[in-house]
Each structure stands twice: as structure tokens, then as C-alpha cells.
Coordinates of C-alpha atoms and ligand atoms in Angstrom, one line a residue:
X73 CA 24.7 6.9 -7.4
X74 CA 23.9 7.9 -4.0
X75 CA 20.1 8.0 -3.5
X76 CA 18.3 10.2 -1.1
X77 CA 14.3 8.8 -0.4
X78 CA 12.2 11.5 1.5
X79 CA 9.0 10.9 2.7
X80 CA 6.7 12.5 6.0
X81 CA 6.2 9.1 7.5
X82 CA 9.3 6.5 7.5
X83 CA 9.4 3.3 9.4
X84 CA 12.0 1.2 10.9
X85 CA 9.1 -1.5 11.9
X86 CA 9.9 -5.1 11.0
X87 CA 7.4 -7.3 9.6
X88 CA 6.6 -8.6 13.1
X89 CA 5.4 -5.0 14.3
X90 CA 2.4 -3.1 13.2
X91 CA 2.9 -0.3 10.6
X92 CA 0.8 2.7 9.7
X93 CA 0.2 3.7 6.0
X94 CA 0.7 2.0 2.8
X95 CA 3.7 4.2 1.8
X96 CA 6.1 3.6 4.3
X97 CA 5.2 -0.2 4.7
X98 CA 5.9 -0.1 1.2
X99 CA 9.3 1.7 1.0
X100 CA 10.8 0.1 3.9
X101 CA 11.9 -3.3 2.7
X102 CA 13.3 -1.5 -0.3
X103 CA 15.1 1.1 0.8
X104 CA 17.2 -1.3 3.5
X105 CA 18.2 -3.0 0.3
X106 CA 19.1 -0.5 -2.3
X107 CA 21.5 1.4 0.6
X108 CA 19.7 4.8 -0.2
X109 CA 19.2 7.3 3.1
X110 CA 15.6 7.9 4.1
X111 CA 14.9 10.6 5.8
X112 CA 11.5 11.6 7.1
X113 CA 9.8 13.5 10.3
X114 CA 10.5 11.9 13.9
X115 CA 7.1 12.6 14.6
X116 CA 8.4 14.8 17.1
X117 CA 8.4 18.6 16.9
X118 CA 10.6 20.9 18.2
X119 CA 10.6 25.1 19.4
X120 CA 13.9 26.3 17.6
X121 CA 13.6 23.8 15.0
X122 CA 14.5 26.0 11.8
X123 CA 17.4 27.1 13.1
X124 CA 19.0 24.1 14.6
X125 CA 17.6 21.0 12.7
X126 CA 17.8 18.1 15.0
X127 CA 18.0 14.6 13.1
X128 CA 18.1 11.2 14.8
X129 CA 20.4 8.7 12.7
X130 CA 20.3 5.0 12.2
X131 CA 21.3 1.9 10.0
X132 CA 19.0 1.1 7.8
X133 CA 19.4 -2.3 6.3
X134 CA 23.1 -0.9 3.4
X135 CA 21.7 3.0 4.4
X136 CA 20.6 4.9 6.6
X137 CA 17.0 6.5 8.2
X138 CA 17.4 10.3 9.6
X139 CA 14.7 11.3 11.4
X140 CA 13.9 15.1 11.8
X141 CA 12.3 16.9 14.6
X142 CA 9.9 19.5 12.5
X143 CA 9.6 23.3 13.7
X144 CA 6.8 23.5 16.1
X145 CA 5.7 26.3 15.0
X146 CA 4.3 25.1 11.8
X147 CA 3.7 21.3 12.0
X148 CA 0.1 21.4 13.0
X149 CA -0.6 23.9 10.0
X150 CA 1.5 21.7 7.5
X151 CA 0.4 18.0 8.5
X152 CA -3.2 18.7 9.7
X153 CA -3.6 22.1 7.6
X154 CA -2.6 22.5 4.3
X155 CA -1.5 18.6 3.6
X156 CA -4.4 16.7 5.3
X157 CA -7.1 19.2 5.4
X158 CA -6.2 21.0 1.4
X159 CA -4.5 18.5 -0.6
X160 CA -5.5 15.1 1.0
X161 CA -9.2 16.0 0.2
X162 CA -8.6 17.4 -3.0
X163 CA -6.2 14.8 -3.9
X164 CA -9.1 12.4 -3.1
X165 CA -12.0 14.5 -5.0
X166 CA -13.3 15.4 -1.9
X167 CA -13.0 19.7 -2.5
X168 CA -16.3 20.0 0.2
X169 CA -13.7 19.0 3.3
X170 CA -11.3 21.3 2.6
X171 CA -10.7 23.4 5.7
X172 CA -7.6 25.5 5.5
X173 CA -6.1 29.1 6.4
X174 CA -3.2 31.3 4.5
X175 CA -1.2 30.1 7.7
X176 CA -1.5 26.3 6.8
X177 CA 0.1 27.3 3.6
X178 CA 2.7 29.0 5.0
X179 CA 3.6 26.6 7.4
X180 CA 3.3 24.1 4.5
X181 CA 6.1 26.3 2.5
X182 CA 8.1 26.5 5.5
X183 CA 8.4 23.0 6.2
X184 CA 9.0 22.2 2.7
X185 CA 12.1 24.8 2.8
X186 CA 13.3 23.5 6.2
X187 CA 13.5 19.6 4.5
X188 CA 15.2 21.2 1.7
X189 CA 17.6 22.8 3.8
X190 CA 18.1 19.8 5.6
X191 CA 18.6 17.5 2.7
X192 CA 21.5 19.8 2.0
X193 CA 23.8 17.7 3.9
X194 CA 22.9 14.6 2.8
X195 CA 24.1 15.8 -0.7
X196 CA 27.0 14.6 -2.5
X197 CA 28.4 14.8 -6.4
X198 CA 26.3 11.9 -7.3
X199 CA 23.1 12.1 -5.0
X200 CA 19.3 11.9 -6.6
X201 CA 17.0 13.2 -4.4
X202 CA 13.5 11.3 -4.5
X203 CA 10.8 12.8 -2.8
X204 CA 7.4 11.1 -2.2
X205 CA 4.5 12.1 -1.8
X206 CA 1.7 15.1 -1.4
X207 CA 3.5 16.7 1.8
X208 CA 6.4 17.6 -0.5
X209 CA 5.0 19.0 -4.0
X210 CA 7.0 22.6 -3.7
X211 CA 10.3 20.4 -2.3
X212 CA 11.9 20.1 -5.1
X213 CA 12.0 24.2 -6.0
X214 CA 13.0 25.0 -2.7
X215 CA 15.8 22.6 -3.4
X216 CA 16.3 24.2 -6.8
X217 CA 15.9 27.5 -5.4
X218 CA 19.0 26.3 -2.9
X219 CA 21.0 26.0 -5.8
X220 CA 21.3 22.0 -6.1
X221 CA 21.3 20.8 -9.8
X222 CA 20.7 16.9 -8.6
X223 CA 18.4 14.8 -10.5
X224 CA 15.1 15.5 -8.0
X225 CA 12.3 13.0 -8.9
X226 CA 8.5 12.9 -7.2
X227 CA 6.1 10.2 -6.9
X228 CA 2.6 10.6 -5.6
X229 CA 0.9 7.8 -4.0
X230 CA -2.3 9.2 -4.2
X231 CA -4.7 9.9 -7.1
X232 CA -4.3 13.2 -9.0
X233 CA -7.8 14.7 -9.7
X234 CA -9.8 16.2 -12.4
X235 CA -8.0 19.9 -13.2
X236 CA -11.6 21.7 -12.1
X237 CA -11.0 19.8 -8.8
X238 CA -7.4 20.3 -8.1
X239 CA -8.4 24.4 -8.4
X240 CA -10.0 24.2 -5.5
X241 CA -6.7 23.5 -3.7
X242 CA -5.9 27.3 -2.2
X243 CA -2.3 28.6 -4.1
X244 CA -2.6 25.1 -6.4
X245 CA -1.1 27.3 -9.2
X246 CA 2.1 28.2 -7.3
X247 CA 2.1 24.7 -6.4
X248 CA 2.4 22.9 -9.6
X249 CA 4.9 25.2 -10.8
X250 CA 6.7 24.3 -8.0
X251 CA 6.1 20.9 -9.1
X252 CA 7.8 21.3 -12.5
X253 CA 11.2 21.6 -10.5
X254 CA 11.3 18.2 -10.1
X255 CA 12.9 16.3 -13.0
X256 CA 10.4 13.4 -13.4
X257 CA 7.0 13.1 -11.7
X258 CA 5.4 9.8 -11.0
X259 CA 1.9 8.8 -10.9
X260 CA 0.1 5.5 -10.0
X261 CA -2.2 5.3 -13.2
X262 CA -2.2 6.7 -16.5
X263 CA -5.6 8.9 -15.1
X264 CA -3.8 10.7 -12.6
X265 CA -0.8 11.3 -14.9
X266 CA -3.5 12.8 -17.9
X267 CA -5.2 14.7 -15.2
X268 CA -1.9 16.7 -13.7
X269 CA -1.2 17.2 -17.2
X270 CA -4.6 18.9 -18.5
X271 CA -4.0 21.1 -15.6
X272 CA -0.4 22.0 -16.7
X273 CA -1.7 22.7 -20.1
X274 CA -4.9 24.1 -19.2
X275 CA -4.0 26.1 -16.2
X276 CA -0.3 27.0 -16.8
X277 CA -0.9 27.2 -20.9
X278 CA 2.5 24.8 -20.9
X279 CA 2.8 22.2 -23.8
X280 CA 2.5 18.9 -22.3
X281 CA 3.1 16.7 -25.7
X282 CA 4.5 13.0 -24.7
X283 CA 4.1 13.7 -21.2
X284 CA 7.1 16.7 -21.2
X285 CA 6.6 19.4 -19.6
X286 CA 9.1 23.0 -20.6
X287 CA 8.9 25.3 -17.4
X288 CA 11.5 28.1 -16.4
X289 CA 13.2 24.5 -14.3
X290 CA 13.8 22.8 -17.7
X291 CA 12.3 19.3 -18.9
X292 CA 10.0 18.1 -16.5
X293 CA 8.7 14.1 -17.4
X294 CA 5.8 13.0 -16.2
X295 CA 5.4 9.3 -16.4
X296 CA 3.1 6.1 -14.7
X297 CA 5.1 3.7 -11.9
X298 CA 1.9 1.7 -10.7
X299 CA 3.3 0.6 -7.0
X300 CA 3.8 -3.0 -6.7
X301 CA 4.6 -5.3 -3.6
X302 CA 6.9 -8.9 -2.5
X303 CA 4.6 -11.0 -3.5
X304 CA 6.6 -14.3 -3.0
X305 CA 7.6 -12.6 0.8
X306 CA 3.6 -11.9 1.5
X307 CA 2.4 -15.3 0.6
X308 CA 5.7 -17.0 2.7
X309 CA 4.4 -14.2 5.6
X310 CA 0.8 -15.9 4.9
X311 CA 2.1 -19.6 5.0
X312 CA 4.0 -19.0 8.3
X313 CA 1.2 -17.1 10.1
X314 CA -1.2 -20.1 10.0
X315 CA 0.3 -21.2 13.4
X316 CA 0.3 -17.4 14.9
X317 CA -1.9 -17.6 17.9
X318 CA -4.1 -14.4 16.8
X319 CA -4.9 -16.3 13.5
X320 CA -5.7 -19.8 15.1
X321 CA -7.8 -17.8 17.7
X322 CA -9.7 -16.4 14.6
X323 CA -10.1 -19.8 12.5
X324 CA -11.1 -21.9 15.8
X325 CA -13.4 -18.8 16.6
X326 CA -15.4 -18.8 13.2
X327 CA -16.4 -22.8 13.6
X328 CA -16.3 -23.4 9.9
X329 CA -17.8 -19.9 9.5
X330 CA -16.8 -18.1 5.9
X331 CA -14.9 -14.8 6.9
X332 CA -14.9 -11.7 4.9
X333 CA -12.3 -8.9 5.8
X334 CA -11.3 -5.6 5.2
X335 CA -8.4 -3.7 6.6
X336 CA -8.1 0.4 6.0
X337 CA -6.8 3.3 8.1
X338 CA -10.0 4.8 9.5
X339 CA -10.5 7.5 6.1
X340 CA -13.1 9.0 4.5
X341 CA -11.5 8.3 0.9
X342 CA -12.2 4.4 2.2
X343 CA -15.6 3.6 1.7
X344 CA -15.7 2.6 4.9
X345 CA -19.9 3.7 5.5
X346 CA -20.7 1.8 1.7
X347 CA -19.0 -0.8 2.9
X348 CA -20.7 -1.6 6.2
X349 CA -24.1 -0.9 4.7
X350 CA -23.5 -3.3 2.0
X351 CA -22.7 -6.0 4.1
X352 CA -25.5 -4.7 6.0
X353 CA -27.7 -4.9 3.1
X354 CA -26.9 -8.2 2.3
X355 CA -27.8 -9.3 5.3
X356 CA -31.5 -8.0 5.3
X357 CA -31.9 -9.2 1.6
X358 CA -30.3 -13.0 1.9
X359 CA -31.3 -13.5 5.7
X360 CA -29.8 -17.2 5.0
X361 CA -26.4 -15.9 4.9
X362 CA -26.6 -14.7 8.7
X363 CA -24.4 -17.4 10.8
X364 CA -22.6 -18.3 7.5
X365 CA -20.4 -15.0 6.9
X366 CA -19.2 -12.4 9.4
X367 CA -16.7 -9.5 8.8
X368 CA -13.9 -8.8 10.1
X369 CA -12.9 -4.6 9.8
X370 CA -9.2 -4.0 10.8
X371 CA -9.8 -0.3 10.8
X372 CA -6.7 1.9 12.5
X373 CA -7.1 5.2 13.9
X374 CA -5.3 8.0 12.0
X375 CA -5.5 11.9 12.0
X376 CA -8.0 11.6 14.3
X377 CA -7.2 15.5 15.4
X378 CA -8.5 16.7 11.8
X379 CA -12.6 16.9 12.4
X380 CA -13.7 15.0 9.6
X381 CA -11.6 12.2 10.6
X382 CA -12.9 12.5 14.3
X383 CA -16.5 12.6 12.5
X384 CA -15.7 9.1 10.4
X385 CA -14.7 7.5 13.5
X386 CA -17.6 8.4 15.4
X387 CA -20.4 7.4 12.7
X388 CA -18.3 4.4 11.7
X389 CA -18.7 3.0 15.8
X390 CA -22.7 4.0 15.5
X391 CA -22.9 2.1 12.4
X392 CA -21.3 -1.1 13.5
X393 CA -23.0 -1.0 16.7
X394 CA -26.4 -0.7 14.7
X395 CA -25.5 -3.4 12.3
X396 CA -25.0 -5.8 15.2
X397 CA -27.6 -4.8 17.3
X398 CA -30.4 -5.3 14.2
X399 CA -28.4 -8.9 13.2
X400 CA -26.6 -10.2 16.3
X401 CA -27.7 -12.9 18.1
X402 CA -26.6 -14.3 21.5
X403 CA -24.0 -16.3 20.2
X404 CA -23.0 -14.5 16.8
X405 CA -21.8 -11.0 15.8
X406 CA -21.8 -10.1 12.3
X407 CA -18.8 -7.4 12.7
X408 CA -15.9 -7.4 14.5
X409 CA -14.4 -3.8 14.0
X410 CA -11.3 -3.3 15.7
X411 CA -9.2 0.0 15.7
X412 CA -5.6 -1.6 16.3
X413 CA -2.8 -2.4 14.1
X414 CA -1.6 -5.9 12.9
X415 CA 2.0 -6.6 12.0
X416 CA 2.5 -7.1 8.2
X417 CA 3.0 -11.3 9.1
X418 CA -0.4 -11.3 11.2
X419 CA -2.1 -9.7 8.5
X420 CA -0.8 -12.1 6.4
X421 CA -2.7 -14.6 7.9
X422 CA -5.8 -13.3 8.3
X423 CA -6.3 -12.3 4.7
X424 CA -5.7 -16.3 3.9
X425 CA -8.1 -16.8 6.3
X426 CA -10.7 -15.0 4.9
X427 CA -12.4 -15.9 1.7
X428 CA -13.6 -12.8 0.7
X429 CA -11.5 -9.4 0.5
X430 CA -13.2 -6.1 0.4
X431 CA -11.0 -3.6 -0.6
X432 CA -13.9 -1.0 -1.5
X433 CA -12.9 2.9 -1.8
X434 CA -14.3 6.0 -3.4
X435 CA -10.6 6.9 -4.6
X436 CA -7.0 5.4 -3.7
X437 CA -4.2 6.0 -5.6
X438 CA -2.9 2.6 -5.5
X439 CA -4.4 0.3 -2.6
X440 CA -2.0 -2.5 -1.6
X441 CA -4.4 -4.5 0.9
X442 CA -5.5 -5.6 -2.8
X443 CA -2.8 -6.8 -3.4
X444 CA -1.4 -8.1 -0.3
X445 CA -4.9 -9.7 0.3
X446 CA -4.0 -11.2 -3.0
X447 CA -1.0 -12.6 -2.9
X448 CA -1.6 -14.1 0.9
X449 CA -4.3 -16.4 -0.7
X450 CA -3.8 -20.4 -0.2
X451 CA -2.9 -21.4 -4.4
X452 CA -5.5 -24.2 -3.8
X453 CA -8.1 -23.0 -2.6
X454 CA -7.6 -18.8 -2.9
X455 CA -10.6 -16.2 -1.6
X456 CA -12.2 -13.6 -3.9
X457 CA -11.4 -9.9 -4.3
X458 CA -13.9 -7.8 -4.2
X459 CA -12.4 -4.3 -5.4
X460 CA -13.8 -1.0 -6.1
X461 CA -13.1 0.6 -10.2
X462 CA -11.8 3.7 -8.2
X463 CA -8.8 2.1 -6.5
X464 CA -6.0 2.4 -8.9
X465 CA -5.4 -1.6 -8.2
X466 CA -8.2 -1.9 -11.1
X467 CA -6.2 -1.5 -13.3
X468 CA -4.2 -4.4 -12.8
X469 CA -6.3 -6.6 -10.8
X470 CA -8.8 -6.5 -13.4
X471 CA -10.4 -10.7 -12.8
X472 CA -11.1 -9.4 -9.1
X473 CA -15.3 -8.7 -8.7
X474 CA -14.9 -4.7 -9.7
X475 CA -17.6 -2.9 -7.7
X476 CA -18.8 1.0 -7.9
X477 CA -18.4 1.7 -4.2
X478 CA -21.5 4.1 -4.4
X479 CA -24.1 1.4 -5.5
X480 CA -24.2 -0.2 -2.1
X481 CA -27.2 -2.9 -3.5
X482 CA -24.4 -4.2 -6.2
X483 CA -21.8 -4.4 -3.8
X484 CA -24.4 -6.3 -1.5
X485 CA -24.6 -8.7 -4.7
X486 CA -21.3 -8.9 -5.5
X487 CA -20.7 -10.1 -2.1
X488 CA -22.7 -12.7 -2.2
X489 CA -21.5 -13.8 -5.4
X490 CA -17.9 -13.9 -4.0
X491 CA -19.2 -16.2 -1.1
X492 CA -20.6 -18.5 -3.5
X493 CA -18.3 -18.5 -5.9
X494 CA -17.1 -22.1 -7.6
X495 CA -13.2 -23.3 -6.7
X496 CA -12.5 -23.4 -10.7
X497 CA -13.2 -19.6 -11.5
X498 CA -12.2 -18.4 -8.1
X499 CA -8.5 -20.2 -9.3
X500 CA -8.6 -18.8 -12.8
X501 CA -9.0 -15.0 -11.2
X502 CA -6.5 -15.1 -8.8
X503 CA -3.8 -16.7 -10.9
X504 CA -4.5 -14.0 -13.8
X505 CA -3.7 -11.6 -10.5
X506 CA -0.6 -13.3 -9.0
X507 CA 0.7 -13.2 -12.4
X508 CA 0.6 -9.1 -12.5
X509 CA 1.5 -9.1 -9.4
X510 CA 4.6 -10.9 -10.2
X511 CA 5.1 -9.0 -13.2
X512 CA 5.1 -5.8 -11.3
X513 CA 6.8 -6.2 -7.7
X514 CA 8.2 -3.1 -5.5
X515 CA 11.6 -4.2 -6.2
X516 CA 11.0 -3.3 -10.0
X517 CA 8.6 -0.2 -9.5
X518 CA 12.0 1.1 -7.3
X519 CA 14.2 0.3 -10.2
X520 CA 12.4 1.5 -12.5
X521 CA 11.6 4.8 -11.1
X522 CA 15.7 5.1 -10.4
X523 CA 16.2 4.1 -13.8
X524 CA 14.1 6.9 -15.7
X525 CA 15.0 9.5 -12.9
X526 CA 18.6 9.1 -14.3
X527 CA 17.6 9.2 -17.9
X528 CA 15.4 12.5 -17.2
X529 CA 18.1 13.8 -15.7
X530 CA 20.5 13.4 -18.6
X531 CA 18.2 14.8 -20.7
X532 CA 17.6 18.0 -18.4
X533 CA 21.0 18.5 -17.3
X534 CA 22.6 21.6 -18.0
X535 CA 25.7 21.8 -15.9
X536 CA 27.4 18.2 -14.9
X537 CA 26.8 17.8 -11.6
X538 CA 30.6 16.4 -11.3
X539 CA 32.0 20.0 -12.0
X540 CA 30.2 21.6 -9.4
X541 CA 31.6 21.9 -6.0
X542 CA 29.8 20.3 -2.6
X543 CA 28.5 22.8 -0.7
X544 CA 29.8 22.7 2.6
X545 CA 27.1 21.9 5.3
X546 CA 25.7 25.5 5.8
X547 CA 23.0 24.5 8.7
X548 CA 25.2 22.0 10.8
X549 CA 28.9 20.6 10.8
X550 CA 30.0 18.4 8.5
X551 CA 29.8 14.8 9.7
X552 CA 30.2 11.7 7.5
X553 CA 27.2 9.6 7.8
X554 CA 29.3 6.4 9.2
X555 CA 29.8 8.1 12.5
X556 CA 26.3 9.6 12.4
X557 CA 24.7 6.4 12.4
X558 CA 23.1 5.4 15.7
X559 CA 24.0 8.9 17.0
X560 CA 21.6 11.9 17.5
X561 CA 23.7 15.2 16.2
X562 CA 22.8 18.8 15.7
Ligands
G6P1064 C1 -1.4 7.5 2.7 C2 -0.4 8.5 2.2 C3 0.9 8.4 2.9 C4 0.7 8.4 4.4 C5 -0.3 7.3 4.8 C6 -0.6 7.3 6.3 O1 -0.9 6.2 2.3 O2 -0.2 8.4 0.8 O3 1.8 9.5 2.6 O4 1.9 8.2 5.1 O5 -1.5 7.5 4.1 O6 -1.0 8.5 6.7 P1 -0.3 9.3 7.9 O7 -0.9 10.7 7.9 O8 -0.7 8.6 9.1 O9 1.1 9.3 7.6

């Protein structure tokens, strides 16, 4: 099988370079192994787009990562519009920032049509197409509507919310019966899969029974592949960073200091604000703990064109400049909040080097700084997770300290506890993590997502894909993918 990965963001960053996002960290190590082509936006934008896609080719580890210029007439109305100023906050139960326009839909369609028409030449007899993500729900039936009978499967990494909530999304109807083109759709918890499903029944009046859904497309399935990570690579990352110079600048800085950390892309669907005033909190009620415990706040910059984000950013500045100014002292800061990226090896490191993670959100889909933070713990002598019950992590990581990010007084406590917490339980929790961790890596959540998009397929398939003939490249000439790679072609 030749496998086709789609996503808005790809990466070609090794683990020494900083990364943006969960997903494409995530995808990178294994899609350079399993040999698939990724393709994804450049992140450039082009007048004339539509008509001549542009891709940029290179290796990929055994495949390949094409990299489109989008049409520059609708890329600020599908990324900022319709994906990060509809879905993103709906996605995220957050219906009140939804800003959006007729035109941000459109542009959304169009750019969804101009992947699919794209992916078109990536196609052979035995491709699957797997598309990730929010920015691509109507992919898939533009694909269909292109006439390719491929197995198409669809995984969102974020949450899927209540059914009241996702109809606040403009056009969501047309949406998720675009949806149902896809063969199997993948959720990160068995919440988000029961709430796209009381939509389908409640909205579209479609039987859901066992999770299959019968639309005009055939058998859609709709099943739960909670993302995993390495977690042997991240803890060798951890061991090996101990020498970096940015983490032996940190350890000599905190003079036997405890560290607590957290590390998000600057969003309101982090917590960010509980977070702060929690540790904030803590201070004023257990004045002791000043000079014991600082925090550290990785927090990078993202979207920062979409007003709410530009917002966050601002109050997030105030609020750690108040929160030191009220606790600081000549020689001590309570919070160092810094708005660059770490490489994934760096990072590494400074989660072993804290003993307390805060990994706090109102709603994540998955959240892998858990389990990164996790699995870079020393096996000796291993820090506490402190996790919010809305990160879909909870699930799994079920011994970490599971906090309601909105009760800012018990996440005060429970950081405190964490702090104080005896060697002996702090090993008993985070081995009961490693060992989900270990059970459920990225390398099988990739497998087993390849596996059952297969077995969907066999089940839905109509017309062998075999029999049917290859369309010839109808957009640009044919070129094999060997000479493509390191090339830029039209
Ligand atoms: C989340 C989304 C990803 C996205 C990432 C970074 O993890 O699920 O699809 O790539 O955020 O966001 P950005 O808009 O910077 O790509």
C-alpha cells in the first residue's frame, strides 16, 4: 500500500530544532519511517495558485514531504477564518470566539478542493489517502466528488464537542456530511467519537449503531486511536540533554530550587490565565513556598494575527508581570515566561528537571506535553503530573494529580501537594503511566489506524480499486516522485 498523510502543518525539523504544534511533531518521526508521502502547506501563498499548483519536493526519511504554496486569495479566510476563528473555537467549546464570514467558508471549500486536486497526482492503484485534522473535514468528498474510490481515512486531533455546540459552527451540516466521505473517522477519546455521532444521528437522522455510519458515500466507521508518543526515544532525548548547556544553565540557576513547568502554544483552549493564577494563589496562601518553587512557562507564539489570540498574549504578559511584581524579590522571580521554541531534545531536559508538570487545559484533544513530560522523568526519582480531567491524556494518565482547570483554589492545592509529595507514591504514579505509555506508542496508534483504514475500506468498497484506471495527472505533468524529490516542479 502506498500511503498518502495530509496535514496543514508538516515538519522536516529534527529533534535538535524547535517545532510548532503537537500534530506535526507527532507525525514526523513516523511518517519518515513508514515511507508514506506527506504533503502539507509551504506556508507560503501564492497569486495563481489554483490554477498552477506549485509543490516543493523532498526525501523524507523511505518517502517523501510535498509542500504546497496555497492560493492567496483564500488562505487568510481558510487558516485564520473559517479553521481557526469557526471550527478551532467550536472544536474547543468555545462557540462565543467564533468570528467568521460566508467568505471564510468559501475560501475554506476552495482550499479543501485545491488539496484534493492536488493529491490527485500523488495517486496510484494502491494509495490510502489519510487526512488529519480540522482544516480538512470536507477533503475527503471533494476527493470523492473527483472520482477517486481510494480508502480516505480522517483523524482529528482535537476534541469533538457536545452536538448543541458543534451547531454553532456556520454550514456544520454540509460539513459533516462531507465528513461521511471519508471511510473511517478517528477520534482521540471515546467522548469525542459519542459526541460526532449524536450529532450524526441527531442532526442528520443517520443510524449510528456500533459506530457505522450509512450516508449517500457508503459505510462510514467511526472509531477511537488515542495518539501516543516514543516513549523510550523521549526519556533517551531526556538522559542526553542533562549536559545541554540551556539545561545546566537552568539546574545551576535554581540553586537547589524545586522547578515546576509548563510548556503550551500561547491558546486560549490552554488554561494558560487558571494556570498563572493558581500558582499565583498558592503563593499568597503558603507564603513559605516563595524561594522554594518557581515556574517555568515555555509559552510559543501562534496565530497571533486572529484577535483573541493577540488578546491572550497580551493579558498573559500583564499577568506574569503582576505576579512577579506582587512576589518577586531582588534576587528571585517566581515566573519565567518565555515565548520561544525549544527543540524536542531541550525540552527533554527541562521536563526532567522539573518536578512538577502542569499540563492544565479547558479542552485538548489529546495533549502530549503529558506525556512527554512523562516519559522524560529520571525512573528514580520522577516529578509529578499535574493534569486537567479535560485533556484527553486523562484518560490514560489516570495516577497523575487530575485537576478541574476552572477551580483555580484546587489547582493551588494540588500544586502544593505535587511539591510535597513522598518518593514512594510519586514512583507508583508514574510507573502505572510509563506503562500506558508503553502500551500505546505513536508507532502503534500509526499502525493501527492503517490497519482499520484497510479493513473499512474492504468493507465499503464497491468497485476494486485495481480495475480502475490511474487518472492521468490532469493539473500538472506526470512526473515520478524519484525525480521530483529535492526538486521544486509545477
Ligand atoms: C494543534 C492542531 C494542529 C496544529 C497545531 C499548531 O495541535 O491540532 O493541527 O498544527 O495546533 O497550530 P498551527 O495553527 O500553528 O499549525
Amino acid at each position: 500500500m502506498n500511503l498518502v498523510v495530509v496535514s496543514n502543518r508538516v515538519s522536516r525539523a529534527s529533534a535538535n530544532e524547535p517545532m510548532t504544534g503537537g500534530l506535526a511533531a507527532a507525525l514526523l518521526p513516523v511518517v519518515e519511517k513508514s515511507g508514506a508521502i506527506w504533503v502539507g502547506s509551504s506556508g507560503r501563498v501564492r497569486d495563481g495558485a489554483q490554477k498552477e499548483p506549485f509543490a516543493e519536493i523532498e526525501a523524507l526519511g523511505a518517502g517523501a514531504l510535498a509542500m504546497l504554496d496555497l492560493p492567496a486569495a483564500h488562505y487568510g479566510g481558510y487558516y485564520e477564518g473559517f479553521a481557526n476563528s469557526a471550527l478551532w473555537p467550536a472544536l474547543h467549546s468555545r462557540t462565543d470566539l467564533i468570528c467568521t464570514s460566508h467568505d471564510d467558508y468559501q475560501s475554506y471549500r476552495e482550499v479543501n478542493s485545491f488539496f484534493a486536486r492536488a493529491l490527485l497526482r500523488f495517486r496510484k492503484p494502491d494509495t490510502a489517502f489519510w487526512i488529519q485534522d480540522y482544516h480538512f473535514l470536507a477533503l475527503g468528498a471533494e476527493l470523492r466528488a473527483l472520482g477517486v474510490t481510494h480508502p480516505l481515512g480522517f483523524f482529528l486531533h482535537t476534541p469533538w464537542p457536545a452536538r448543541d455546540i458543534f451547531g454553532g459552527v456556520p454550514h456544520h451540516r454540509e460539513l459533516v456530511e462531507a465528513m461521511l466521505a471519508y471511510d473511517l473517522i478517528g477520534f482521540q477519546t471515546e467522548g469525542d467519537r459519542d459526541n460526532f455521532l449524536s450529532y450524526v444521528d441527531g442532526d442528520l437522522g443517520l443510524d449510528t449503531t456500533g459506530g457505522v455510519v450509512m450516508s449517500r458515500y457508503g459505510v462510514s466507521r467511526c472509531a477511537v486511536f488515542p495518539i501516543g508518543i516514543d516513549p523510550a526515544k523521549f526519556a533517551a532525548h531526556a538522559a542526553k540533554a542533562a549536559s545541554h548547556p540551556d539545561v545546566s544553565r537552568l539546574r545551576r540557576s535554581l540553586n537547589g530550587e524545586k522547578l515546576a513547568i509548563g510548556v503550551d502554544r500561547v491558546d486560549y483552549s490552554k488554561g494558560l490565565v487558571n494556570r498563572l493564577d493558581a500558582f499565583d494563589r498558592m503563593l499568597t496562601r503558603q507564603p513559605q513556598l516563595k524561594r522554594s518553587v518557581s515556574l517555568l512557562q515555555i509559552a510559543t507564539l501562534s496565530r497571533g494575527t486572529i484577535e483573541a489570540y493577540g488578546d491572550l498574549q497580551n493579558q498573559l504578559a500583564k499577568l506574569v508581570s503582576d505576579i512577579n511584581g506582587r512576589h518577586g524579590e531582588v534576587d528571585w522571580t517566581p515566573i519565567r515566561y518565555l515565548n520561544k521554541g525549544f527543540s524536542q531534545t531541550v525540552l527533554a531536559g527541562l521536563y526532567r528537571t522539573a518536578q512538577v508538570g502542569l499540563v492544565t487545559p479547558l479542552h485538548d484533544g489529546m495533549n502530549l506535553v503529558a506525556k512527554e513530560y512523562v516519559a522524560a522523568q529520571n525512573p528514580v526519582d520522577p516529578g509529578v503530573l499535574v493534569l486537567s480531567k479535560y485533556a484527553g491524556a486523562a484518560n490514560e494518565l489516570d495516577t497523575a494529580l487530575l485537576v478541574n482547570p476552572h477551580d483555580v483554589d484546587g489547582m493551588a492545592r494540588t500544586i502544593a501537594t505535587a511539591l510535597s509529595m513522598p518518593l514512594l507514591e510519586r514512583r507508583m504514579r508514574w510507573e502505572a503511566m510509563m506503562a500506558k505509555l508503553r502500551a500505546g506508542t505513536i508507532q502503534d496508534w500509526f499502525a493501527d489506524f492503517v490497519e482499520a483504514l484497510q479493513q473499512a475500506h474492504v468493507v465499503n468498497d464497491k468497485t476494486p480499486v485495481e480495475t480502475l484506471p490511474v487518472e492521468p495527472a490532469v493539473l500538472w505533468p506526470v512526473q515520478s516522485l524519484g525525480a521530483g524529490v529535492g526538486s521544486r516542479f509545477h
